[in-house]
Amino acid sequence: MKISRRRLARQAAVQALYQWQMNPGHCAEIELQFTSDPERLQGADVAFFKSLWQGVCASISELDPAIAEEVQDRRWADEVSEVERAILRLAACELRDYPQTPYRVIINEAIELDKDFGGEQGHRFVNAVLDKLAQRWRSAEMLQAGR
């Protein structure tokens, strides 16, 4: 099965976020590492990767508190795995700032990313948190979809 260019861009963005979380540095440096290595973004929509990456970097201080509010049963700072944290940050940015992408697509992509990179049942946690964020930021779209 062929993986879409956007999914490849999201995968790279999750990897970049994970790298940044484990070894904080300047967003521009990590972006350059990814965009200058042809293998890292092979087949990916590079413009979409850059847009996502820059969006998360620019709004991390707004995204984290919004996600933390919805986590509830886990402490965002020390109980959410680094992989799930990266996926949630990426998907939250997309939910909030990319209204052209349907919320169901964003949530499904995040679930698939977690199945690829995360823990055994992490996708359920990711789904629950993103569903709450979608209700907050995409309530009109959800109503139109019958949710």
mmCIF file of N, CA and C in Angstrom:
data_model
loop_
_atom_site.group_PDB
_atom_site.id
_atom_site.type_symbol
_atom_site.label_atom_id
_atom_site.label_comp_id
_atom_site.label_asym_id
_atom_site.label_seq_id
_atom_site.Cartn_x
_atom_site.Cartn_y
_atom_site.Cartn_z
ATOM 1 N N MET A 1 0.838 -1.183 0.000
ATOM 2 C CA MET A 1 0.000 0.000 0.000
ATOM 3 C C MET A 1 0.884 1.248 0.000
ATOM 4 N N LYS A 2 0.567 2.165 -0.885
ATOM 5 C CA LYS A 2 1.336 3.402 -0.991
ATOM 6 C C LYS A 2 0.922 4.377 0.116
ATOM 7 N N ILE A 3 1.901 4.942 0.755
ATOM 8 C CA ILE A 3 1.649 5.920 1.817
ATOM 9 C C ILE A 3 1.586 7.307 1.185
ATOM 10 N N SER A 4 0.591 8.093 1.575
ATOM 11 C CA SER A 4 0.414 9.428 0.991
ATOM 12 C C SER A 4 1.576 10.353 1.357
ATOM 13 N N ARG A 5 1.764 11.336 0.523
ATOM 14 C CA ARG A 5 2.822 12.321 0.760
ATOM 15 C C ARG A 5 2.587 13.079 2.068
ATOM 16 N N ARG A 6 1.336 13.321 2.374
ATOM 17 C CA ARG A 6 1.014 14.032 3.619
ATOM 18 C C ARG A 6 1.292 13.167 4.840
ATOM 19 N N ARG A 7 0.990 11.869 4.757
ATOM 20 C CA ARG A 7 1.288 10.979 5.887
ATOM 21 C C ARG A 7 2.793 10.938 6.109
ATOM 22 N N LEU A 8 3.568 10.863 5.029
ATOM 23 C CA LEU A 8 5.024 10.865 5.167
ATOM 24 C C LEU A 8 5.508 12.167 5.800
ATOM 25 N N ALA A 9 4.874 13.277 5.449
ATOM 26 C CA ALA A 9 5.231 14.561 6.059
ATOM 27 C C ALA A 9 4.893 14.560 7.546
ATOM 28 N N ARG A 10 3.738 13.997 7.901
ATOM 29 C CA ARG A 10 3.361 13.910 9.319
ATOM 30 C C ARG A 10 4.325 13.001 10.081
ATOM 31 N N GLN A 11 4.705 11.881 9.475
ATOM 32 C CA GLN A 11 5.662 10.978 10.125
ATOM 33 C C GLN A 11 6.972 11.716 10.411
ATOM 34 N N ALA A 12 7.448 12.460 9.431
ATOM 35 C CA ALA A 12 8.693 13.211 9.613
ATOM 36 C C ALA A 12 8.519 14.279 10.689
ATOM 37 N N ALA A 13 7.369 14.929 10.718
ATOM 38 C CA ALA A 13 7.128 15.963 11.731
ATOM 39 C C ALA A 13 7.106 15.351 13.131
ATOM 40 N N VAL A 14 6.515 14.169 13.277
ATOM 41 C CA VAL A 14 6.521 13.493 14.578
ATOM 42 C C VAL A 14 7.954 13.147 14.970
ATOM 43 N N GLN A 15 8.743 12.662 14.027
ATOM 44 C CA GLN A 15 10.141 12.338 14.321
ATOM 45 C C GLN A 15 10.920 13.592 14.704
ATOM 46 N N ALA A 16 10.664 14.698 14.014
ATOM 47 C CA ALA A 16 11.341 15.953 14.339
ATOM 48 C C ALA A 16 10.935 16.436 15.731
ATOM 49 N N LEU A 17 9.650 16.336 16.040
ATOM 50 C CA LEU A 17 9.179 16.734 17.370
ATOM 51 C C LEU A 17 9.788 15.859 18.453
ATOM 52 N N TYR A 18 9.835 14.571 18.209
ATOM 53 C CA TYR A 18 10.437 13.650 19.165
ATOM 54 C C TYR A 18 11.899 14.032 19.401
ATOM 55 N N GLN A 19 12.616 14.286 18.328
ATOM 56 C CA GLN A 19 14.030 14.685 18.432
ATOM 57 C C GLN A 19 14.150 15.968 19.241
ATOM 58 N N TRP A 20 13.298 16.938 18.968
ATOM 59 C CA TRP A 20 13.328 18.220 19.668
ATOM 60 C C TRP A 20 13.005 18.031 21.156
ATOM 61 N N GLN A 21 12.047 17.154 21.460
ATOM 62 C CA GLN A 21 11.671 16.904 22.855
ATOM 63 C C GLN A 21 12.805 16.231 23.624
ATOM 64 N N MET A 22 13.520 15.319 22.968
ATOM 65 C CA MET A 22 14.589 14.595 23.634
ATOM 66 C C MET A 22 15.868 15.423 23.745
ATOM 67 N N ASN A 23 16.055 16.324 22.803
ATOM 68 C CA ASN A 23 17.263 17.149 22.767
ATOM 69 C C ASN A 23 16.873 18.544 22.287
ATOM 70 N N PRO A 24 16.271 19.340 23.171
ATOM 71 C CA PRO A 24 15.757 20.640 22.744
ATOM 72 C C PRO A 24 16.827 21.500 22.067
ATOM 73 N N GLY A 25 16.426 22.072 20.994
ATOM 74 C CA GLY A 25 17.288 22.964 20.235
ATOM 75 C C GLY A 25 16.423 23.963 19.513
ATOM 76 N N HIS A 26 17.022 24.649 18.582
ATOM 77 C CA HIS A 26 16.265 25.626 17.808
ATOM 78 C C HIS A 26 15.463 24.907 16.730
ATOM 79 N N CYS A 27 14.230 25.316 16.582
ATOM 80 C CA CYS A 27 13.356 24.698 15.580
ATOM 81 C C CYS A 27 13.961 24.792 14.185
ATOM 82 N N ALA A 28 14.574 25.913 13.879
ATOM 83 C CA ALA A 28 15.161 26.097 12.543
ATOM 84 C C ALA A 28 16.273 25.084 12.276
ATOM 85 N N GLU A 29 17.045 24.761 13.303
ATOM 86 C CA GLU A 29 18.133 23.780 13.134
ATOM 87 C C GLU A 29 17.581 22.389 12.832
ATOM 88 N N ILE A 30 16.545 21.999 13.550
ATOM 89 C CA ILE A 30 15.960 20.676 13.322
ATOM 90 C C ILE A 30 15.290 20.628 11.957
ATOM 91 N N GLU A 31 14.614 21.683 11.590
ATOM 92 C CA GLU A 31 13.998 21.743 10.253
ATOM 93 C C GLU A 31 15.066 21.582 9.179
ATOM 94 N N LEU A 32 16.179 22.256 9.345
ATOM 95 C CA LEU A 32 17.268 22.163 8.376
ATOM 96 C C LEU A 32 17.823 20.740 8.309
ATOM 97 N N GLN A 33 17.948 20.090 9.466
ATOM 98 C CA GLN A 33 18.419 18.695 9.474
ATOM 99 C C GLN A 33 17.499 17.811 8.622
ATOM 100 N N PHE A 34 16.220 18.026 8.742
ATOM 101 C CA PHE A 34 15.263 17.199 8.011
ATOM 102 C C PHE A 34 15.205 17.575 6.530
ATOM 103 N N THR A 35 15.196 18.857 6.232
ATOM 104 C CA THR A 35 15.052 19.263 4.833
ATOM 105 C C THR A 35 16.337 19.101 4.032
ATOM 106 N N SER A 36 17.469 19.059 4.698
ATOM 107 C CA SER A 36 18.733 18.907 3.964
ATOM 108 C C SER A 36 19.136 17.448 3.754
ATOM 109 N N ASP A 37 18.424 16.532 4.398
ATOM 110 C CA ASP A 37 18.702 15.103 4.244
ATOM 111 C C ASP A 37 17.603 14.500 3.369
ATOM 112 N N PRO A 38 17.901 14.198 2.112
ATOM 113 C CA PRO A 38 16.862 13.732 1.196
ATOM 114 C C PRO A 38 16.150 12.456 1.644
ATOM 115 N N GLU A 39 16.824 11.627 2.424
ATOM 116 C CA GLU A 39 16.202 10.378 2.875
ATOM 117 C C GLU A 39 15.119 10.611 3.920
ATOM 118 N N ARG A 40 15.271 11.634 4.739
ATOM 119 C CA ARG A 40 14.300 11.884 5.811
ATOM 120 C C ARG A 40 12.930 12.286 5.283
ATOM 121 N N LEU A 41 12.907 12.981 4.165
ATOM 122 C CA LEU A 41 11.638 13.452 3.620
ATOM 123 C C LEU A 41 11.337 12.821 2.264
ATOM 124 N N GLN A 42 11.945 11.690 2.003
ATOM 125 C CA GLN A 42 11.759 11.032 0.719
ATOM 126 C C GLN A 42 10.280 10.705 0.497
ATOM 127 N N GLY A 43 9.721 11.232 -0.577
ATOM 128 C CA GLY A 43 8.331 10.994 -0.934
ATOM 129 C C GLY A 43 7.334 11.866 -0.199
ATOM 130 N N ALA A 44 7.792 12.617 0.793
ATOM 131 C CA ALA A 44 6.898 13.441 1.609
ATOM 132 C C ALA A 44 6.586 14.769 0.931
ATOM 133 N N ASP A 45 5.479 15.358 1.334
ATOM 134 C CA ASP A 45 5.113 16.715 0.924
ATOM 135 C C ASP A 45 5.946 17.656 1.804
ATOM 136 N N VAL A 46 7.058 18.120 1.260
ATOM 137 C CA VAL A 46 8.013 18.916 2.044
ATOM 138 C C VAL A 46 7.396 20.230 2.506
ATOM 139 N N ALA A 47 6.619 20.870 1.660
ATOM 140 C CA ALA A 47 5.983 22.131 2.042
ATOM 141 C C ALA A 47 5.026 21.912 3.226
ATOM 142 N N PHE A 48 4.301 20.801 3.203
ATOM 143 C CA PHE A 48 3.384 20.475 4.302
ATOM 144 C C PHE A 48 4.176 20.193 5.578
ATOM 145 N N PHE A 49 5.273 19.444 5.467
ATOM 146 C CA PHE A 49 6.143 19.191 6.621
ATOM 147 C C PHE A 49 6.592 20.517 7.236
ATOM 148 N N LYS A 50 7.108 21.413 6.399
ATOM 149 C CA LYS A 50 7.600 22.703 6.903
ATOM 150 C C LYS A 50 6.483 23.489 7.576
ATOM 151 N N SER A 51 5.319 23.495 6.965
ATOM 152 C CA SER A 51 4.192 24.231 7.516
ATOM 153 C C SER A 51 3.783 23.680 8.879
ATOM 154 N N LEU A 52 3.672 22.356 8.970
ATOM 155 C CA LEU A 52 3.333 21.727 10.253
ATOM 156 C C LEU A 52 4.397 22.010 11.301
ATOM 157 N N TRP A 53 5.640 21.775 10.931
ATOM 158 C CA TRP A 53 6.752 21.950 11.863
ATOM 159 C C TRP A 53 6.797 23.383 12.383
ATOM 160 N N GLN A 54 6.731 24.344 11.484
ATOM 161 C CA GLN A 54 6.790 25.741 11.891
ATOM 162 C C GLN A 54 5.569 26.138 12.717
ATOM 163 N N GLY A 55 4.407 25.555 12.366
ATOM 164 C CA GLY A 55 3.195 25.840 13.133
ATOM 165 C C GLY A 55 3.283 25.344 14.562
ATOM 166 N N VAL A 56 3.773 24.128 14.745
ATOM 167 C CA VAL A 56 3.921 23.586 16.101
ATOM 168 C C VAL A 56 4.951 24.392 16.875
ATOM 169 N N CYS A 57 6.083 24.667 16.243
ATOM 170 C CA CYS A 57 7.134 25.433 16.929
ATOM 171 C C CYS A 57 6.639 26.802 17.373
ATOM 172 N N ALA A 58 5.867 27.463 16.523
ATOM 173 C CA ALA A 58 5.385 28.812 16.826
ATOM 174 C C ALA A 58 4.306 28.829 17.905
ATOM 175 N N SER A 59 3.596 27.721 18.063
ATOM 176 C CA SER A 59 2.447 27.754 18.975
ATOM 177 C C SER A 59 2.507 26.734 20.114
ATOM 178 N N ILE A 60 3.676 26.181 20.371
ATOM 179 C CA ILE A 60 3.805 25.156 21.410
ATOM 180 C C ILE A 60 3.326 25.659 22.772
ATOM 181 N N SER A 61 3.577 26.926 23.070
ATOM 182 C CA SER A 61 3.180 27.465 24.377
ATOM 183 C C SER A 61 1.662 27.602 24.499
ATOM 184 N N GLU A 62 0.946 27.589 23.392
ATOM 185 C CA GLU A 62 -0.517 27.615 23.419
ATOM 186 C C GLU A 62 -1.088 26.202 23.324
ATOM 187 N N LEU A 63 -0.424 25.351 22.566
ATOM 188 C CA LEU A 63 -0.923 23.988 22.364
ATOM 189 C C LEU A 63 -0.816 23.142 23.633
ATOM 190 N N ASP A 64 0.324 23.220 24.295
ATOM 191 C CA ASP A 64 0.539 22.367 25.464
ATOM 192 C C ASP A 64 -0.524 22.542 26.556
ATOM 193 N N PRO A 65 -0.867 23.783 26.947
ATOM 194 C CA PRO A 65 -1.916 23.924 27.975
ATOM 195 C C PRO A 65 -3.278 23.391 27.506
ATOM 196 N N ALA A 66 -3.591 23.577 26.226
ATOM 197 C CA ALA A 66 -4.867 23.070 25.706
ATOM 198 C C ALA A 66 -4.900 21.547 25.760
ATOM 199 N N ILE A 67 -3.805 20.912 25.381
ATOM 200 C CA ILE A 67 -3.733 19.452 25.436
ATOM 201 C C ILE A 67 -3.782 18.988 26.890
ATOM 202 N N ALA A 68 -3.010 19.639 27.747
ATOM 203 C CA ALA A 68 -2.948 19.244 29.160
ATOM 204 C C ALA A 68 -4.322 19.284 29.814
ATOM 205 N N GLU A 69 -5.161 20.237 29.424
ATOM 206 C CA GLU A 69 -6.522 20.318 29.964
ATOM 207 C C GLU A 69 -7.338 19.073 29.646
ATOM 208 N N GLU A 70 -7.083 18.489 28.502
ATOM 209 C CA GLU A 70 -7.867 17.340 28.045
ATOM 210 C C GLU A 70 -7.282 15.990 28.462
ATOM 211 N N VAL A 71 -6.057 15.986 28.936
ATOM 212 C CA VAL A 71 -5.406 14.732 29.308
ATOM 213 C C VAL A 71 -6.045 14.131 30.555
ATOM 214 N N GLN A 72 -6.367 14.958 31.522
ATOM 215 C CA GLN A 72 -7.081 14.628 32.748
ATOM 216 C C GLN A 72 -6.477 13.503 33.576
ATOM 217 N N ASP A 73 -6.540 12.252 33.133
ATOM 218 C CA ASP A 73 -6.108 11.158 33.997
ATOM 219 C C ASP A 73 -4.594 10.957 34.031
ATOM 220 N N ARG A 74 -3.877 11.694 33.214
ATOM 221 C CA ARG A 74 -2.403 11.623 33.219
ATOM 222 C C ARG A 74 -1.856 13.045 33.335
ATOM 223 N N ARG A 75 -0.697 13.147 33.938
ATOM 224 C CA ARG A 75 -0.050 14.453 33.998
ATOM 225 C C ARG A 75 0.732 14.639 32.695
ATOM 226 N N TRP A 76 0.414 15.698 31.968
ATOM 227 C CA TRP A 76 1.013 15.983 30.668
ATOM 228 C C TRP A 76 2.530 16.002 30.745
ATOM 229 N N ALA A 77 3.065 16.636 31.770
ATOM 230 C CA ALA A 77 4.505 16.860 31.835
ATOM 231 C C ALA A 77 5.314 15.590 32.078
ATOM 232 N N ASP A 78 4.753 14.623 32.808
ATOM 233 C CA ASP A 78 5.608 13.489 33.151
ATOM 234 C C ASP A 78 4.965 12.114 32.997
ATOM 235 N N GLU A 79 3.721 12.031 32.556
ATOM 236 C CA GLU A 79 3.099 10.720 32.396
ATOM 237 C C GLU A 79 2.727 10.383 30.959
ATOM 238 N N VAL A 80 2.810 11.339 30.066
ATOM 239 C CA VAL A 80 2.502 11.083 28.660
ATOM 240 C C VAL A 80 3.824 10.770 27.961
ATOM 241 N N SER A 81 3.857 9.673 27.224
ATOM 242 C CA SER A 81 5.106 9.276 26.559
ATOM 243 C C SER A 81 5.545 10.338 25.558
ATOM 244 N N GLU A 82 6.814 10.354 25.271
ATOM 245 C CA GLU A 82 7.357 11.337 24.328
ATOM 246 C C GLU A 82 6.758 11.171 22.934
ATOM 247 N N VAL A 83 6.495 9.939 22.535
ATOM 248 C CA VAL A 83 5.894 9.700 21.215
ATOM 249 C C VAL A 83 4.475 10.254 21.184
ATOM 250 N N GLU A 84 3.685 9.931 22.197
ATOM 251 C CA GLU A 84 2.313 10.441 22.239
ATOM 252 C C GLU A 84 2.296 11.958 22.364
ATOM 253 N N ARG A 85 3.234 12.499 23.097
ATOM 254 C CA ARG A 85 3.321 13.963 23.233
ATOM 255 C C ARG A 85 3.565 14.603 21.860
ATOM 256 N N ALA A 86 4.476 14.034 21.090
ATOM 257 C CA ALA A 86 4.771 14.575 19.756
ATOM 258 C C ALA A 86 3.553 14.467 18.847
ATOM 259 N N ILE A 87 2.890 13.332 18.871
ATOM 260 C CA ILE A 87 1.714 13.128 18.021
ATOM 261 C C ILE A 87 0.588 14.079 18.427
ATOM 262 N N LEU A 88 0.364 14.226 19.717
ATOM 263 C CA LEU A 88 -0.691 15.129 20.186
ATOM 264 C C LEU A 88 -0.391 16.582 19.831
ATOM 265 N N ARG A 89 0.849 16.989 19.960
ATOM 266 C CA ARG A 89 1.209 18.361 19.599
ATOM 267 C C ARG A 89 0.965 18.609 18.113
ATOM 268 N N LEU A 90 1.391 17.676 17.299
ATOM 269 C CA LEU A 90 1.221 17.818 15.853
ATOM 270 C C LEU A 90 -0.255 17.868 15.481
ATOM 271 N N ALA A 91 -1.035 16.907 15.972
ATOM 272 C CA ALA A 91 -2.450 16.845 15.624
ATOM 273 C C ALA A 91 -3.230 18.027 16.198
ATOM 274 N N ALA A 92 -2.874 18.475 17.395
ATOM 275 C CA ALA A 92 -3.548 19.637 17.981
ATOM 276 C C ALA A 92 -3.316 20.875 17.123
ATOM 277 N N CYS A 93 -2.098 21.038 16.663
ATOM 278 C CA CYS A 93 -1.796 22.171 15.777
ATOM 279 C C CYS A 93 -2.638 22.079 14.512
ATOM 280 N N GLU A 94 -2.715 20.895 13.958
ATOM 281 C CA GLU A 94 -3.478 20.716 12.729
ATOM 282 C C GLU A 94 -4.975 20.956 12.972
ATOM 283 N N LEU A 95 -5.499 20.450 14.079
ATOM 284 C CA LEU A 95 -6.915 20.678 14.389
ATOM 285 C C LEU A 95 -7.221 22.166 14.529
ATOM 286 N N ARG A 96 -6.345 22.858 15.200
ATOM 287 C CA ARG A 96 -6.581 24.275 15.471
ATOM 288 C C ARG A 96 -6.333 25.166 14.268
ATOM 289 N N ASP A 97 -5.275 24.865 13.503
ATOM 290 C CA ASP A 97 -4.800 25.812 12.495
ATOM 291 C C ASP A 97 -4.997 25.396 11.045
ATOM 292 N N TYR A 98 -5.526 24.207 10.801
ATOM 293 C CA TYR A 98 -5.704 23.717 9.428
ATOM 294 C C TYR A 98 -7.169 23.339 9.190
ATOM 295 N N PRO A 99 -8.059 24.323 9.161
ATOM 296 C CA PRO A 99 -9.486 24.004 9.011
ATOM 297 C C PRO A 99 -9.819 23.339 7.672
ATOM 298 N N GLN A 100 -8.934 23.455 6.696
ATOM 299 C CA GLN A 100 -9.165 22.825 5.403
ATOM 300 C C GLN A 100 -9.039 21.306 5.461
ATOM 301 N N THR A 101 -8.404 20.792 6.506
ATOM 302 C CA THR A 101 -8.285 19.343 6.683
ATOM 303 C C THR A 101 -9.383 18.887 7.639
ATOM 304 N N PRO A 102 -10.252 17.982 7.215
ATOM 305 C CA PRO A 102 -11.333 17.533 8.094
ATOM 306 C C PRO A 102 -10.801 16.948 9.406
ATOM 307 N N TYR A 103 -11.510 17.249 10.491
ATOM 308 C CA TYR A 103 -11.048 16.793 11.803
ATOM 309 C C TYR A 103 -10.908 15.276 11.854
ATOM 310 N N ARG A 104 -11.801 14.554 11.159
ATOM 311 C CA ARG A 104 -11.722 13.088 11.174
ATOM 312 C C ARG A 104 -10.431 12.586 10.533
ATOM 313 N N VAL A 105 -9.984 13.282 9.496
ATOM 314 C CA VAL A 105 -8.723 12.912 8.840
ATOM 315 C C VAL A 105 -7.561 13.124 9.797
ATOM 316 N N ILE A 106 -7.560 14.252 10.474
ATOM 317 C CA ILE A 106 -6.482 14.568 11.413
ATOM 318 C C ILE A 106 -6.421 13.533 12.537
ATOM 319 N N ILE A 107 -7.569 13.218 13.114
ATOM 320 C CA ILE A 107 -7.596 12.243 14.203
ATOM 321 C C ILE A 107 -7.175 10.871 13.704
ATOM 322 N N ASN A 108 -7.676 10.471 12.545
ATOM 323 C CA ASN A 108 -7.296 9.166 11.995
ATOM 324 C C ASN A 108 -5.792 9.099 11.723
ATOM 325 N N GLU A 109 -5.238 10.151 11.161
ATOM 326 C CA GLU A 109 -3.798 10.176 10.895
ATOM 327 C C GLU A 109 -3.010 10.056 12.200
ATOM 328 N N ALA A 110 -3.458 10.753 13.243
ATOM 329 C CA ALA A 110 -2.770 10.681 14.538
ATOM 330 C C ALA A 110 -2.843 9.272 15.115
ATOM 331 N N ILE A 111 -3.985 8.635 14.991
ATOM 332 C CA ILE A 111 -4.143 7.254 15.472
ATOM 333 C C ILE A 111 -3.187 6.332 14.728
ATOM 334 N N GLU A 112 -3.120 6.485 13.411
ATOM 335 C CA GLU A 112 -2.223 5.647 12.614
ATOM 336 C C GLU A 112 -0.758 5.900 12.968
ATOM 337 N N LEU A 113 -0.407 7.165 13.204
ATOM 338 C CA LEU A 113 0.962 7.483 13.621
ATOM 339 C C LEU A 113 1.280 6.817 14.954
ATOM 340 N N ASP A 114 0.315 6.848 15.869
ATOM 341 C CA ASP A 114 0.560 6.216 17.166
ATOM 342 C C ASP A 114 0.672 4.706 17.033
ATOM 343 N N LYS A 115 -0.111 4.115 16.156
ATOM 344 C CA LYS A 115 0.014 2.673 15.931
ATOM 345 C C LYS A 115 1.393 2.335 15.362
ATOM 346 N N ASP A 116 1.934 3.230 14.516
ATOM 347 C CA ASP A 116 3.258 3.014 13.933
ATOM 348 C C ASP A 116 4.388 3.224 14.938
ATOM 349 N N PHE A 117 4.272 4.268 15.754
ATOM 350 C CA PHE A 117 5.388 4.693 16.596
ATOM 351 C C PHE A 117 5.158 4.540 18.100
ATOM 352 N N GLY A 118 3.906 4.486 18.536
ATOM 353 C CA GLY A 118 3.595 4.556 19.953
ATOM 354 C C GLY A 118 3.472 3.219 20.647
ATOM 355 N N GLY A 119 2.984 3.288 21.864
ATOM 356 C CA GLY A 119 2.789 2.093 22.680
ATOM 357 C C GLY A 119 1.580 1.294 22.223
ATOM 358 N N GLU A 120 1.398 0.145 22.851
ATOM 359 C CA GLU A 120 0.382 -0.811 22.413
ATOM 360 C C GLU A 120 -1.032 -0.238 22.379
ATOM 361 N N GLN A 121 -1.441 0.476 23.393
ATOM 362 C CA GLN A 121 -2.793 1.039 23.432
ATOM 363 C C GLN A 121 -2.788 2.568 23.386
ATOM 364 N N GLY A 122 -1.676 3.144 23.018
ATOM 365 C CA GLY A 122 -1.558 4.597 22.991
ATOM 366 C C GLY A 122 -2.536 5.272 22.056
ATOM 367 N N HIS A 123 -2.893 4.593 20.980
ATOM 368 C CA HIS A 123 -3.804 5.211 20.008
ATOM 369 C C HIS A 123 -5.169 5.512 20.625
ATOM 370 N N ARG A 124 -5.579 4.739 21.607
ATOM 371 C CA ARG A 124 -6.868 5.005 22.271
ATOM 372 C C ARG A 124 -6.804 6.313 23.065
ATOM 373 N N PHE A 125 -5.695 6.494 23.746
ATOM 374 C CA PHE A 125 -5.480 7.728 24.506
ATOM 375 C C PHE A 125 -5.432 8.925 23.563
ATOM 376 N N VAL A 126 -4.664 8.805 22.483
ATOM 377 C CA VAL A 126 -4.550 9.882 21.491
ATOM 378 C C VAL A 126 -5.927 10.217 20.930
ATOM 379 N N ASN A 127 -6.692 9.208 20.587
ATOM 380 C CA ASN A 127 -8.033 9.411 20.042
ATOM 381 C C ASN A 127 -8.914 10.184 21.022
ATOM 382 N N ALA A 128 -8.904 9.788 22.283
ATOM 383 C CA ALA A 128 -9.749 10.436 23.287
ATOM 384 C C ALA A 128 -9.385 11.908 23.470
ATOM 385 N N VAL A 129 -8.094 12.191 23.555
ATOM 386 C CA VAL A 129 -7.655 13.577 23.751
ATOM 387 C C VAL A 129 -7.998 14.424 22.525
ATOM 388 N N LEU A 130 -7.730 13.907 21.343
ATOM 389 C CA LEU A 130 -8.000 14.678 20.128
ATOM 390 C C LEU A 130 -9.487 14.874 19.888
ATOM 391 N N ASP A 131 -10.292 13.905 20.281
ATOM 392 C CA ASP A 131 -11.739 14.067 20.153
ATOM 393 C C ASP A 131 -12.217 15.246 20.996
ATOM 394 N N LYS A 132 -11.671 15.382 22.189
ATOM 395 C CA LYS A 132 -12.035 16.514 23.053
ATOM 396 C C LYS A 132 -11.566 17.842 22.462
ATOM 397 N N LEU A 133 -10.353 17.848 21.894
ATOM 398 C CA LEU A 133 -9.862 19.072 21.265
ATOM 399 C C LEU A 133 -10.689 19.424 20.027
ATOM 400 N N ALA A 134 -11.111 18.408 19.289
ATOM 401 C CA ALA A 134 -11.954 18.659 18.119
ATOM 402 C C ALA A 134 -13.290 19.265 18.554
ATOM 403 N N GLN A 135 -13.828 18.789 19.667
ATOM 404 C CA GLN A 135 -15.075 19.365 20.165
ATOM 405 C C GLN A 135 -14.893 20.836 20.527
ATOM 406 N N ARG A 136 -13.722 21.169 21.019
ATOM 407 C CA ARG A 136 -13.434 22.553 21.395
ATOM 408 C C ARG A 136 -13.222 23.435 20.163
ATOM 409 N N TRP A 137 -12.402 22.967 19.226
ATOM 410 C CA TRP A 137 -11.990 23.809 18.109
ATOM 411 C C TRP A 137 -12.782 23.577 16.826
ATOM 412 N N ARG A 138 -13.473 22.448 16.725
ATOM 413 C CA ARG A 138 -14.174 22.103 15.483
ATOM 414 C C ARG A 138 -15.631 21.740 15.728
ATOM 415 N N SER A 139 -16.249 22.348 16.729
ATOM 416 C CA SER A 139 -17.619 21.956 17.097
ATOM 417 C C SER A 139 -18.598 22.131 15.950
ATOM 418 N N ALA A 140 -18.487 23.196 15.182
ATOM 419 C CA ALA A 140 -19.406 23.406 14.040
ATOM 420 C C ALA A 140 -19.238 22.305 13.006
ATOM 421 N N GLU A 141 -18.004 21.952 12.709
ATOM 422 C CA GLU A 141 -17.732 20.881 11.746
ATOM 423 C C GLU A 141 -18.278 19.553 12.262
ATOM 424 N N MET A 142 -18.122 19.301 13.554
ATOM 425 C CA MET A 142 -18.619 18.055 14.125
ATOM 426 C C MET A 142 -20.151 18.002 14.067
ATOM 427 N N LEU A 143 -20.797 19.130 14.301
ATOM 428 C CA LEU A 143 -22.257 19.175 14.205
ATOM 429 C C LEU A 143 -22.728 18.879 12.791
ATOM 430 N N GLN A 144 -22.026 19.443 11.813
ATOM 431 C CA GLN A 144 -22.374 19.178 10.416
ATOM 432 C C GLN A 144 -22.202 17.702 10.071
ATOM 433 N N ALA A 145 -21.223 17.073 10.697
ATOM 434 C CA ALA A 145 -20.954 15.654 10.436
ATOM 435 C C ALA A 145 -21.876 14.744 11.244
ATOM 436 N N GLY A 146 -22.725 15.347 12.078
ATOM 437 C CA GLY A 146 -23.669 14.552 12.854
ATOM 438 C C GLY A 146 -23.124 13.995 14.145
ATOM 439 N N ARG A 147 -22.128 14.659 14.704
ATOM 440 C CA ARG A 147 -21.543 14.188 15.980
ATOM 441 C C ARG A 147 -21.947 15.091 17.100
#
